[in-house]
Short mmCIF file of C-alpha atoms in Angstrom, two decimals:
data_model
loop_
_atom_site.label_atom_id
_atom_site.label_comp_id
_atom_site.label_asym_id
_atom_site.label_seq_id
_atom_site.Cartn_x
_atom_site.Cartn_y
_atom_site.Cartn_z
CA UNK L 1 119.87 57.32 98.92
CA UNK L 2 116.81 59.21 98.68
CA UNK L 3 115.96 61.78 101.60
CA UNK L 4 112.95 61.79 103.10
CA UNK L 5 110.89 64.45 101.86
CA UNK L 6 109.98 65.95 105.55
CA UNK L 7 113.79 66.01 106.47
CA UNK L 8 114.62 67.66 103.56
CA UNK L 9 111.91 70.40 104.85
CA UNK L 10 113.58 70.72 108.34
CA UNK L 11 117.12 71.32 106.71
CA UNK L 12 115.64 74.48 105.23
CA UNK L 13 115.24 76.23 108.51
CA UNK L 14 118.51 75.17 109.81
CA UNK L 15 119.95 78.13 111.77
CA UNK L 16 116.41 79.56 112.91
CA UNK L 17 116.71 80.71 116.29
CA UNK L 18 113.87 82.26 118.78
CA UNK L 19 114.36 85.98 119.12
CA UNK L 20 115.49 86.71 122.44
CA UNK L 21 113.32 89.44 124.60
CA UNK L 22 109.58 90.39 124.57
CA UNK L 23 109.40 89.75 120.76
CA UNK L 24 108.98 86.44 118.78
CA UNK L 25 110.46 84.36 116.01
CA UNK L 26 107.30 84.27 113.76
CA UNK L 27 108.33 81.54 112.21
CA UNK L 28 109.01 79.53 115.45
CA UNK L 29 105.20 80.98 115.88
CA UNK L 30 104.17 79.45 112.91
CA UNK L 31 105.00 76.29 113.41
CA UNK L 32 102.79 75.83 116.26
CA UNK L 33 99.93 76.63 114.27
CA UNK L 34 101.17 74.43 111.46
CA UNK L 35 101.48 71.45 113.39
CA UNK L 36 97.97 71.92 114.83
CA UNK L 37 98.53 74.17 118.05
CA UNK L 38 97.62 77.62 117.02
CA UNK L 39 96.76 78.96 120.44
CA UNK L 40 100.31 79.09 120.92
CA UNK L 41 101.64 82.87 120.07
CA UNK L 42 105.41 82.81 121.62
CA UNK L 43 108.31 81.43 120.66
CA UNK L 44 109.15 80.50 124.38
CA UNK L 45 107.08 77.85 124.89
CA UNK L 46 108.72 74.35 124.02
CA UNK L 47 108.43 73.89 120.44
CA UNK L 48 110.76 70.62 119.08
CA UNK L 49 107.25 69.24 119.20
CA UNK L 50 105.87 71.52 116.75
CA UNK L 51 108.72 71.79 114.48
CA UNK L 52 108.39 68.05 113.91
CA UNK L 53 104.40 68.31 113.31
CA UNK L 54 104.79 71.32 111.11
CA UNK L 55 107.64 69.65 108.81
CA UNK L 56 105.20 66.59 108.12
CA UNK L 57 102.66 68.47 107.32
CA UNK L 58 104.61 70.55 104.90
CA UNK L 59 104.69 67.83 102.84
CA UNK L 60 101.24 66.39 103.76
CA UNK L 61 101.65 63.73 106.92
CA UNK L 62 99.38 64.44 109.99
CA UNK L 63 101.56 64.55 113.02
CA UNK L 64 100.40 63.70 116.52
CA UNK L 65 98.91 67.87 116.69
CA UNK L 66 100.38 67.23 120.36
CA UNK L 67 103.17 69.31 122.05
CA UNK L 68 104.75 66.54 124.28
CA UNK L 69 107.81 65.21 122.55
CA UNK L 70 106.34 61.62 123.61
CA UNK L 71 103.24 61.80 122.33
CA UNK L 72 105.31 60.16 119.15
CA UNK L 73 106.20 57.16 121.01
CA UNK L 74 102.52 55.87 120.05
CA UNK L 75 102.45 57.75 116.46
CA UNK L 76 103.33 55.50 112.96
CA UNK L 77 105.31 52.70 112.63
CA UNK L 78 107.89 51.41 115.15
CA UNK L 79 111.52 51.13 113.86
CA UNK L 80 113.52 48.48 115.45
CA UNK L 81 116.48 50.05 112.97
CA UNK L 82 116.66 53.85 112.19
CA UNK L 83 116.62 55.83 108.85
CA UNK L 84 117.80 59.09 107.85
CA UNK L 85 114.22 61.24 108.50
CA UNK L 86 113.09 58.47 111.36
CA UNK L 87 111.38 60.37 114.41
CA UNK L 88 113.39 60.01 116.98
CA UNK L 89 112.17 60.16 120.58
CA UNK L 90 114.52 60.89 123.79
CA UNK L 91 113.66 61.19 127.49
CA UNK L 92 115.33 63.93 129.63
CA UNK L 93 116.67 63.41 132.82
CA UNK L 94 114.57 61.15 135.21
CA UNK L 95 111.38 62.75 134.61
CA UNK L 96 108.27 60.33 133.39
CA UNK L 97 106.81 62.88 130.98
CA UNK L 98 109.39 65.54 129.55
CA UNK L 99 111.18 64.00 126.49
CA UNK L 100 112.51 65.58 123.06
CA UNK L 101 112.01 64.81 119.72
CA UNK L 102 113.63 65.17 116.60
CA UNK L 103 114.76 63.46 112.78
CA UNK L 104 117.46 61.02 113.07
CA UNK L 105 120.41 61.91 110.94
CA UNK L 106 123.02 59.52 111.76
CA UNK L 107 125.03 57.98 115.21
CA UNK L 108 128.08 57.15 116.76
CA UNK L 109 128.99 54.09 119.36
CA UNK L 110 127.40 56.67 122.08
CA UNK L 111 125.55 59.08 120.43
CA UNK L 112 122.44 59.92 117.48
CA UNK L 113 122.95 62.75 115.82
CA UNK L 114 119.66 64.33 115.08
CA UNK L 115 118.14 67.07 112.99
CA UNK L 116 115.47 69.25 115.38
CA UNK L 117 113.75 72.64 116.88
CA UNK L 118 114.23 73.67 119.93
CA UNK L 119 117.95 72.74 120.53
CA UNK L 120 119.89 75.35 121.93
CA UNK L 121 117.14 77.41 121.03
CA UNK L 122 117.42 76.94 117.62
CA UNK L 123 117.14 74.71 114.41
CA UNK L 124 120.18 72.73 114.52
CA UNK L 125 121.84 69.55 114.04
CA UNK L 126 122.99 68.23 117.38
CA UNK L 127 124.13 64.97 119.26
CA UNK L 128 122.11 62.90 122.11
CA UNK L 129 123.09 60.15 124.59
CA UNK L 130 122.08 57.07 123.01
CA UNK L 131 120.99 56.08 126.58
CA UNK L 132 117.86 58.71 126.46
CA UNK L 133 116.66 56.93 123.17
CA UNK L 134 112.95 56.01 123.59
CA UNK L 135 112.14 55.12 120.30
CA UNK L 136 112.22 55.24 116.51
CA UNK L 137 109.09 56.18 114.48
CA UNK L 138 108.08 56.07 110.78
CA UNK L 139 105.01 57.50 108.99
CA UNK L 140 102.71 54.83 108.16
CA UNK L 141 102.66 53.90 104.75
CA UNK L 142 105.63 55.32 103.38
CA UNK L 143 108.57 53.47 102.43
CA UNK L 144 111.96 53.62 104.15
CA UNK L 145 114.59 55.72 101.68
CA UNK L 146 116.08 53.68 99.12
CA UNK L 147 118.99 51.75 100.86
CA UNK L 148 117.01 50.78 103.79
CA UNK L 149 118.16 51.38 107.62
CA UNK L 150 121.15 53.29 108.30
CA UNK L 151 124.54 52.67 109.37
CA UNK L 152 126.46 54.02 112.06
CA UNK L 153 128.48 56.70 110.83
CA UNK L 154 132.21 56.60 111.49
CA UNK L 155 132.49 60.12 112.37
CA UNK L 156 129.86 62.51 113.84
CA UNK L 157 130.39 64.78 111.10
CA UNK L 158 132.41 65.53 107.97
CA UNK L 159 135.95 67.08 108.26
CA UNK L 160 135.49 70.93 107.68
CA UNK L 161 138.43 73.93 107.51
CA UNK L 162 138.27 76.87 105.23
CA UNK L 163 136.85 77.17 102.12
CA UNK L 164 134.19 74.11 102.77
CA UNK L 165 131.01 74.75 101.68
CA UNK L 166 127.44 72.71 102.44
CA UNK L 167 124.83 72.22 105.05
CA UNK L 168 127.34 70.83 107.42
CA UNK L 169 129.02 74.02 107.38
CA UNK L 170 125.34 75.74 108.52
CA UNK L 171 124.83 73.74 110.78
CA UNK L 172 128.40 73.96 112.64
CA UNK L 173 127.69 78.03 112.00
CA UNK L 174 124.30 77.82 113.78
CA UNK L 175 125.91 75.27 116.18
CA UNK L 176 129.06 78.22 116.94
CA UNK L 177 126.05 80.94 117.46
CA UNK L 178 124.43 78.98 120.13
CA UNK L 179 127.69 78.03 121.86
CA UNK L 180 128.07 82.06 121.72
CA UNK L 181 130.46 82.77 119.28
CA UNK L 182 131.38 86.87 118.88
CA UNK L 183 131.00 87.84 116.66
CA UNK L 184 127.90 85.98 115.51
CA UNK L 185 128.41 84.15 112.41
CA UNK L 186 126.47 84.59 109.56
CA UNK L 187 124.73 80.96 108.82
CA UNK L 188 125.73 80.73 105.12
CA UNK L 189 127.19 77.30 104.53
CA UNK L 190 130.50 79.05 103.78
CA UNK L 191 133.57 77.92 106.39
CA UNK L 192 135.44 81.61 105.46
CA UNK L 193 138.15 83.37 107.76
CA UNK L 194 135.09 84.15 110.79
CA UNK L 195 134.22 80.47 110.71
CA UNK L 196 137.86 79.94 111.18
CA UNK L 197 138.44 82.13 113.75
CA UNK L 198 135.26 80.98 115.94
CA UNK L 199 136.46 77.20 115.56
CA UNK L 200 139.97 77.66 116.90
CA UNK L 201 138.26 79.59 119.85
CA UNK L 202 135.83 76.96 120.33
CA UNK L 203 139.07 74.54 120.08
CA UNK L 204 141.14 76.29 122.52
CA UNK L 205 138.03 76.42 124.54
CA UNK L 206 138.02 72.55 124.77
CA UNK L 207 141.58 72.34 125.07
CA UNK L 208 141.92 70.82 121.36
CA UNK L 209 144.19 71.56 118.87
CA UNK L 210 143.46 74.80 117.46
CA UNK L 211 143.75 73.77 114.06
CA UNK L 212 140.51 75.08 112.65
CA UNK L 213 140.16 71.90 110.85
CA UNK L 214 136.71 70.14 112.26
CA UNK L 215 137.46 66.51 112.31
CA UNK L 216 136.16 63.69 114.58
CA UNK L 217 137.79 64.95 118.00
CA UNK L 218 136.29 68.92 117.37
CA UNK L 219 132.96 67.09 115.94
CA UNK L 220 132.49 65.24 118.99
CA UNK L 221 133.52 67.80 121.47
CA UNK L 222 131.09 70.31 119.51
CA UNK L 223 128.27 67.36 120.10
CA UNK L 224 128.80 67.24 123.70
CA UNK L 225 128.55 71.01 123.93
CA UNK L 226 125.47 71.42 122.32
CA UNK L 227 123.49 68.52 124.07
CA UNK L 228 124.70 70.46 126.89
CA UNK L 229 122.70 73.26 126.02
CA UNK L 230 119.71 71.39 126.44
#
């Protein structure tokens, strides 16, 4: 299947995180500007909004040059069926207005596993109640990837232990960092003896089998934790 040119963008700042203190991430910065909100000069204010514009217009697509994670509710195409790259739209908590948004990656019976800014502070892959979902988006006039609509995925994630190597290894890394792993792990999309060491203390955390192997049951628990973080 080919990947949609815009998510393919967003995996390249996987692990970006806003600088904490009085000084900012300039790329976090950037993207403001690049998705059509220069005024905007921190990395504090909310920004999944502006990491979505500024991917689609790396590669050309006007986003909705809006901040509020719903403005994309009434931007492209709706998608009764979602596609690796889809915009995905969430709500959070009971509030009319505040909502998230992010590139569908994949799901499970409960959950959509997404591909966003601002999670945790950070670029990272992370897990949301499917009973936030809003809506599904598509940029208008371009083709869904070859394959069509995607199907659930049996697993949140693919089984990792030492010596695997890949983007889902970054973004379980990134994923450790935000969850406050010590010592901070280098986001290198190598699962080496530190990796190893932070999963069994995340396991052992979440009363799991500290087996450093992440496999559906670590995956899932690692999902939950995250979408904690807000």
């Amino acid at each position: 299947m080919t990947e949609a040119p815009w998510l393919a963008a967003a995996r390249k700042d996987l692990g970006l995180k806003e600088i904490v203190g009085s000084r900012h991430e300039p790329r976090v910065v950037a993207f403001f500007a690049e998705s059509g909100a220069a005024w905007v000069k921190d990395d504090e204010t909310a920004w999944c909004a502006a990491f979505v514009g500024a991917k689609l217009a790396e590669i050309g697509i006007s986003g909705t040059g809006k901040l509020n994670a719903r403005s994309y509710l009434d931007w492209g195409a709706a998608l009764t069926k979602p596609a690796p790259g889809a915009i995905v739209v969430f709500k959070r908590g009971s509030s009319s207005w505040e909502g998230h948004v992010a590139f569908y990656l994949g799901e499970t019976a409960t959950t959509i596993r997404v591909l966003g800014g601002n999670q945790a502070n950070a670029v990272t892959e992370a897990a949301y109640a499917k009973s936030s979902l809003l809506g599904y988006r598509w940029p208008a006039g371009f083709a869904l990837p070859i394959g069509g609509p995607a199907k659930p995925a049996a697993a949140p994630g693919p089984t990792l232990q030492l010596g695997s190597k890949g983007e889902a290894v970054k973004s379980l890394q990134s994923g450790l960092n935000a969850l406050g792993a010590k010592p901070a792990l280098v986001v290198d999309g190598d699962f080496g003896p530190m990796t190893r060491s932070a999963v069994i203390a995340f396991q052992k955390g979440r009363q799991l089998a500290p087996d450093a192997i992440v496999g559906p049951k670590t995956w899932t628990a690692f999902d939950t934790a995250i979408a904690q973080l807000g």
